[in-house]
């Protein structure tokens, strides 16, 4: 389930556990809860705004490559006020694949037009980090208290931002 896009994951849960009337019903209900979170409660990790501002001031080009749906990403960007830092939003949902395949990162590479070794992938998912690393991208693992796979994340990351560490520690690197 971890590597599936949300719609596919809800269908799998419905089929295996017979929850809800359909996978689509589960998807809509889950989507509503997630959207409310992104519209009203999501917060930035410590130091993110300062880090993004530092990157922007240095001319670093940034895109979002997310497994979340575009409306979720846009809601989070509006709520946190950071949309202006990013050139583009790319989504696995629109590609129809998860981050267990490198397609989303390759699309970001194509958009940026930079050498792969100069494109850092920031992730809090060990599956996504492993995929990006295998494709030749440098990776920045990010601690997330809701993710139990921290050792796996650390193991596949070029660099790791651990619990209690601020994104400001990355400024100047």
PDB file of C-alpha atoms in Angstrom:
ATOM      1  CA  UNK A   1       0.000   0.000   0.000  1.00  0.00           C
ATOM      2  CA  UNK A   2       2.901   2.372   0.765  1.00  0.00           C
ATOM      3  CA  UNK A   3       3.992   2.630  -2.861  1.00  0.00           C
ATOM      4  CA  UNK A   4       0.546   2.959  -4.438  1.00  0.00           C
ATOM      5  CA  UNK A   5      -1.171   6.192  -5.376  1.00  0.00           C
ATOM      6  CA  UNK A   6      -4.090   6.908  -3.022  1.00  0.00           C
ATOM      7  CA  UNK A   7      -6.890   5.829  -5.366  1.00  0.00           C
ATOM      8  CA  UNK A   8      -5.224   2.455  -5.990  1.00  0.00           C
ATOM      9  CA  UNK A   9      -4.471   1.979  -2.285  1.00  0.00           C
ATOM     10  CA  UNK A  10      -8.118   2.574  -1.348  1.00  0.00           C
ATOM     11  CA  UNK A  11      -9.267   0.076  -3.979  1.00  0.00           C
ATOM     12  CA  UNK A  12      -6.837  -2.503  -2.594  1.00  0.00           C
ATOM     13  CA  UNK A  13      -8.054  -1.900   0.969  1.00  0.00           C
ATOM     14  CA  UNK A  14     -11.683  -2.206  -0.142  1.00  0.00           C
ATOM     15  CA  UNK A  15     -11.004  -5.461  -1.994  1.00  0.00           C
ATOM     16  CA  UNK A  16      -8.985  -7.059   0.799  1.00  0.00           C
ATOM     17  CA  UNK A  17     -10.864  -5.803   3.871  1.00  0.00           C
ATOM     18  CA  UNK A  18     -14.326  -5.067   2.428  1.00  0.00           C
ATOM     19  CA  UNK A  19     -14.375  -1.576   3.915  1.00  0.00           C
ATOM     20  CA  UNK A  20     -16.847   0.877   2.412  1.00  0.00           C
ATOM     21  CA  UNK A  21     -19.158   0.290  -0.525  1.00  0.00           C
ATOM     22  CA  UNK A  22     -16.298   0.673  -2.989  1.00  0.00           C
ATOM     23  CA  UNK A  23     -12.688   1.711  -3.320  1.00  0.00           C
ATOM     24  CA  UNK A  24     -13.951   4.956  -4.842  1.00  0.00           C
ATOM     25  CA  UNK A  25     -16.040   5.686  -1.724  1.00  0.00           C
ATOM     26  CA  UNK A  26     -12.991   5.107   0.491  1.00  0.00           C
ATOM     27  CA  UNK A  27     -10.918   7.299  -1.802  1.00  0.00           C
ATOM     28  CA  UNK A  28     -13.422  10.189  -1.611  1.00  0.00           C
ATOM     29  CA  UNK A  29     -13.717   9.971   2.190  1.00  0.00           C
ATOM     30  CA  UNK A  30      -9.960   9.783   2.701  1.00  0.00           C
ATOM     31  CA  UNK A  31      -9.424  12.573   0.198  1.00  0.00           C
ATOM     32  CA  UNK A  32     -11.805  14.877   2.103  1.00  0.00           C
ATOM     33  CA  UNK A  33      -9.949  14.311   5.384  1.00  0.00           C
ATOM     34  CA  UNK A  34      -6.543  14.900   3.800  1.00  0.00           C
ATOM     35  CA  UNK A  35      -7.710  18.000   1.924  1.00  0.00           C
ATOM     36  CA  UNK A  36      -9.091  19.510   5.134  1.00  0.00           C
ATOM     37  CA  UNK A  37      -5.719  18.926   6.800  1.00  0.00           C
ATOM     38  CA  UNK A  38      -3.802  20.595   3.964  1.00  0.00           C
ATOM     39  CA  UNK A  39      -6.232  23.513   3.750  1.00  0.00           C
ATOM     40  CA  UNK A  40      -6.381  24.241   7.474  1.00  0.00           C
ATOM     41  CA  UNK A  41      -3.763  22.558   9.636  1.00  0.00           C
ATOM     42  CA  UNK A  42      -0.582  21.622   7.799  1.00  0.00           C
ATOM     43  CA  UNK A  43       2.554  23.332   9.104  1.00  0.00           C
ATOM     44  CA  UNK A  44       6.072  23.627   7.760  1.00  0.00           C
ATOM     45  CA  UNK A  45       8.886  21.692   9.354  1.00  0.00           C
ATOM     46  CA  UNK A  46      11.248  23.871  11.360  1.00  0.00           C
ATOM     47  CA  UNK A  47      13.466  26.070   9.185  1.00  0.00           C
ATOM     48  CA  UNK A  48      11.799  25.217   5.859  1.00  0.00           C
ATOM     49  CA  UNK A  49      10.825  28.801   4.995  1.00  0.00           C
ATOM     50  CA  UNK A  50      14.335  30.074   5.725  1.00  0.00           C
ATOM     51  CA  UNK A  51      15.870  27.223   3.733  1.00  0.00           C
ATOM     52  CA  UNK A  52      13.621  27.900   0.733  1.00  0.00           C
ATOM     53  CA  UNK A  53      14.385  31.613   0.914  1.00  0.00           C
ATOM     54  CA  UNK A  54      18.119  30.872   0.989  1.00  0.00           C
ATOM     55  CA  UNK A  55      17.792  28.564  -2.028  1.00  0.00           C
ATOM     56  CA  UNK A  56      15.771  31.156  -3.938  1.00  0.00           C
ATOM     57  CA  UNK A  57      18.254  33.934  -3.128  1.00  0.00           C
ATOM     58  CA  UNK A  58      21.040  31.774  -4.598  1.00  0.00           C
ATOM     59  CA  UNK A  59      19.058  31.097  -7.776  1.00  0.00           C
ATOM     60  CA  UNK A  60      18.391  27.446  -6.972  1.00  0.00           C
ATOM     61  CA  UNK A  61      15.574  26.153  -9.135  1.00  0.00           C
ATOM     62  CA  UNK A  62      13.023  24.016  -7.327  1.00  0.00           C
ATOM     63  CA  UNK A  63      10.097  21.822  -8.332  1.00  0.00           C
ATOM     64  CA  UNK A  64       7.752  19.657  -6.312  1.00  0.00           C
ATOM     65  CA  UNK A  65       7.523  15.989  -7.274  1.00  0.00           C
ATOM     66  CA  UNK A  66       4.800  14.548  -5.085  1.00  0.00           C
ATOM     67  CA  UNK A  67       2.786  11.390  -4.651  1.00  0.00           C
ATOM     68  CA  UNK A  68      -0.088  13.589  -3.469  1.00  0.00           C
ATOM     69  CA  UNK A  69      -2.789  14.896  -5.779  1.00  0.00           C
ATOM     70  CA  UNK A  70      -2.341  18.376  -7.239  1.00  0.00           C
ATOM     71  CA  UNK A  71      -5.304  19.836  -5.312  1.00  0.00           C
ATOM     72  CA  UNK A  72      -3.726  18.632  -2.051  1.00  0.00           C
ATOM     73  CA  UNK A  73      -0.359  20.125  -2.907  1.00  0.00           C
ATOM     74  CA  UNK A  74      -1.900  23.424  -3.990  1.00  0.00           C
ATOM     75  CA  UNK A  75      -3.936  23.592  -0.762  1.00  0.00           C
ATOM     76  CA  UNK A  76      -0.787  23.037   1.320  1.00  0.00           C
ATOM     77  CA  UNK A  77       1.174  25.598  -0.698  1.00  0.00           C
ATOM     78  CA  UNK A  78      -1.589  28.204  -0.251  1.00  0.00           C
ATOM     79  CA  UNK A  79      -1.971  27.498   3.465  1.00  0.00           C
ATOM     80  CA  UNK A  80       1.774  27.728   4.137  1.00  0.00           C
ATOM     81  CA  UNK A  81       2.473  30.557   1.676  1.00  0.00           C
ATOM     82  CA  UNK A  82       5.412  28.898  -0.095  1.00  0.00           C
ATOM     83  CA  UNK A  83       4.107  28.370  -3.648  1.00  0.00           C
ATOM     84  CA  UNK A  84       6.302  31.145  -5.067  1.00  0.00           C
ATOM     85  CA  UNK A  85       9.473  29.177  -4.347  1.00  0.00           C
ATOM     86  CA  UNK A  86       8.635  26.434  -6.849  1.00  0.00           C
ATOM     87  CA  UNK A  87       8.628  26.516 -10.653  1.00  0.00           C
ATOM     88  CA  UNK A  88       6.411  23.504 -11.144  1.00  0.00           C
ATOM     89  CA  UNK A  89       4.345  20.878  -9.368  1.00  0.00           C
ATOM     90  CA  UNK A  90       4.639  17.333 -10.722  1.00  0.00           C
ATOM     91  CA  UNK A  91       2.409  14.569  -9.405  1.00  0.00           C
ATOM     92  CA  UNK A  92       2.519  10.804  -9.430  1.00  0.00           C
ATOM     93  CA  UNK A  93      -1.276  10.798  -9.606  1.00  0.00           C
ATOM     94  CA  UNK A  94      -1.151  12.581 -12.965  1.00  0.00           C
ATOM     95  CA  UNK A  95       1.551  10.211 -14.208  1.00  0.00           C
ATOM     96  CA  UNK A  96      -0.426   7.245 -12.931  1.00  0.00           C
ATOM     97  CA  UNK A  97       2.556   5.703 -11.136  1.00  0.00           C
ATOM     98  CA  UNK A  98       4.035   5.726  -7.639  1.00  0.00           C
ATOM     99  CA  UNK A  99       7.474   6.648  -6.387  1.00  0.00           C
ATOM    100  CA  UNK A 100       8.577   3.042  -6.573  1.00  0.00           C
ATOM    101  CA  UNK A 101       9.497   3.956 -10.158  1.00  0.00           C
ATOM    102  CA  UNK A 102      11.776   6.911 -11.031  1.00  0.00           C
ATOM    103  CA  UNK A 103       9.421   8.514 -13.593  1.00  0.00           C
ATOM    104  CA  UNK A 104       8.491  11.508 -11.402  1.00  0.00           C
ATOM    105  CA  UNK A 105      12.174  12.299 -10.736  1.00  0.00           C
ATOM    106  CA  UNK A 106      13.078  11.893 -14.399  1.00  0.00           C
ATOM    107  CA  UNK A 107      10.270  14.306 -15.292  1.00  0.00           C
ATOM    108  CA  UNK A 108      11.664  16.803 -12.764  1.00  0.00           C
ATOM    109  CA  UNK A 109      15.113  16.365 -14.316  1.00  0.00           C
ATOM    110  CA  UNK A 110      13.661  17.016 -17.772  1.00  0.00           C
ATOM    111  CA  UNK A 111      11.854  20.135 -16.525  1.00  0.00           C
ATOM    112  CA  UNK A 112      14.943  21.538 -14.802  1.00  0.00           C
ATOM    113  CA  UNK A 113      17.346  20.642 -17.609  1.00  0.00           C
ATOM    114  CA  UNK A 114      20.161  20.094 -15.118  1.00  0.00           C
ATOM    115  CA  UNK A 115      22.591  17.205 -14.708  1.00  0.00           C
ATOM    116  CA  UNK A 116      21.100  14.496 -12.500  1.00  0.00           C
ATOM    117  CA  UNK A 117      23.937  14.755  -9.981  1.00  0.00           C
ATOM    118  CA  UNK A 118      22.969  18.417  -9.375  1.00  0.00           C
ATOM    119  CA  UNK A 119      19.317  17.669  -8.584  1.00  0.00           C
ATOM    120  CA  UNK A 120      18.740  16.868  -4.924  1.00  0.00           C
ATOM    121  CA  UNK A 121      15.681  14.797  -4.054  1.00  0.00           C
ATOM    122  CA  UNK A 122      14.220  15.614  -0.617  1.00  0.00           C
ATOM    123  CA  UNK A 123      12.025  12.801   0.718  1.00  0.00           C
ATOM    124  CA  UNK A 124      10.579  11.312   3.897  1.00  0.00           C
ATOM    125  CA  UNK A 125       9.811   7.927   2.301  1.00  0.00           C
ATOM    126  CA  UNK A 126      12.429   5.195   2.154  1.00  0.00           C
ATOM    127  CA  UNK A 127      10.832   3.699  -0.976  1.00  0.00           C
ATOM    128  CA  UNK A 128      11.025   7.059  -2.766  1.00  0.00           C
ATOM    129  CA  UNK A 129      14.575   7.690  -1.542  1.00  0.00           C
ATOM    130  CA  UNK A 130      15.708   4.262  -2.676  1.00  0.00           C
ATOM    131  CA  UNK A 131      14.117   4.818  -6.095  1.00  0.00           C
ATOM    132  CA  UNK A 132      15.756   8.236  -6.515  1.00  0.00           C
ATOM    133  CA  UNK A 133      19.147   6.972  -5.319  1.00  0.00           C
ATOM    134  CA  UNK A 134      19.056   3.977  -7.682  1.00  0.00           C
ATOM    135  CA  UNK A 135      18.286   6.400 -10.520  1.00  0.00           C
ATOM    136  CA  UNK A 136      21.434   8.377  -9.654  1.00  0.00           C
ATOM    137  CA  UNK A 137      20.003  11.392  -7.809  1.00  0.00           C
ATOM    138  CA  UNK A 138      21.605  12.658  -4.598  1.00  0.00           C
ATOM    139  CA  UNK A 139      19.078  12.272  -1.782  1.00  0.00           C
ATOM    140  CA  UNK A 140      18.202  14.190   1.370  1.00  0.00           C
ATOM    141  CA  UNK A 141      16.268  12.015   3.798  1.00  0.00           C
ATOM    142  CA  UNK A 142      13.915  13.869   6.119  1.00  0.00           C
ATOM    143  CA  UNK A 143      12.690  12.650   9.486  1.00  0.00           C
ATOM    144  CA  UNK A 144       8.924  12.422   9.910  1.00  0.00           C
ATOM    145  CA  UNK A 145       7.580  11.365  13.305  1.00  0.00           C
ATOM    146  CA  UNK A 146       4.688   9.509  11.622  1.00  0.00           C
ATOM    147  CA  UNK A 147       7.026   7.333   9.566  1.00  0.00           C
ATOM    148  CA  UNK A 148       8.399   4.232  11.339  1.00  0.00           C
ATOM    149  CA  UNK A 149      11.032   3.578   8.634  1.00  0.00           C
ATOM    150  CA  UNK A 150      13.705   6.026   9.851  1.00  0.00           C
ATOM    151  CA  UNK A 151      16.606   3.562   9.787  1.00  0.00           C
ATOM    152  CA  UNK A 152      15.740   2.601   6.215  1.00  0.00           C
ATOM    153  CA  UNK A 153      15.486   6.284   5.288  1.00  0.00           C
ATOM    154  CA  UNK A 154      18.871   7.023   6.841  1.00  0.00           C
ATOM    155  CA  UNK A 155      20.425   4.020   5.077  1.00  0.00           C
ATOM    156  CA  UNK A 156      19.408   5.098   1.558  1.00  0.00           C
ATOM    157  CA  UNK A 157      20.007   8.853   1.980  1.00  0.00           C
ATOM    158  CA  UNK A 158      23.055  10.762   0.798  1.00  0.00           C
ATOM    159  CA  UNK A 159      22.287  13.051   3.757  1.00  0.00           C
ATOM    160  CA  UNK A 160      19.720  12.759   6.552  1.00  0.00           C
ATOM    161  CA  UNK A 161      17.897  15.448   8.518  1.00  0.00           C
ATOM    162  CA  UNK A 162      17.028  13.754  11.792  1.00  0.00           C
ATOM    163  CA  UNK A 163      14.583  14.370  14.632  1.00  0.00           C
ATOM    164  CA  UNK A 164      14.977  17.800  16.181  1.00  0.00           C
ATOM    165  CA  UNK A 165      17.152  19.074  13.329  1.00  0.00           C
ATOM    166  CA  UNK A 166      16.061  22.232  11.530  1.00  0.00           C
ATOM    167  CA  UNK A 167      16.206  22.785   7.800  1.00  0.00           C
ATOM    168  CA  UNK A 168      18.335  25.828   8.641  1.00  0.00           C
ATOM    169  CA  UNK A 169      21.248  23.412   9.188  1.00  0.00           C
ATOM    170  CA  UNK A 170      21.187  22.866   5.412  1.00  0.00           C
ATOM    171  CA  UNK A 171      21.665  26.559   4.619  1.00  0.00           C
ATOM    172  CA  UNK A 172      25.040  27.156   3.062  1.00  0.00           C
ATOM    173  CA  UNK A 173      25.618  23.531   2.080  1.00  0.00           C
TER     174      UNK A 173
END
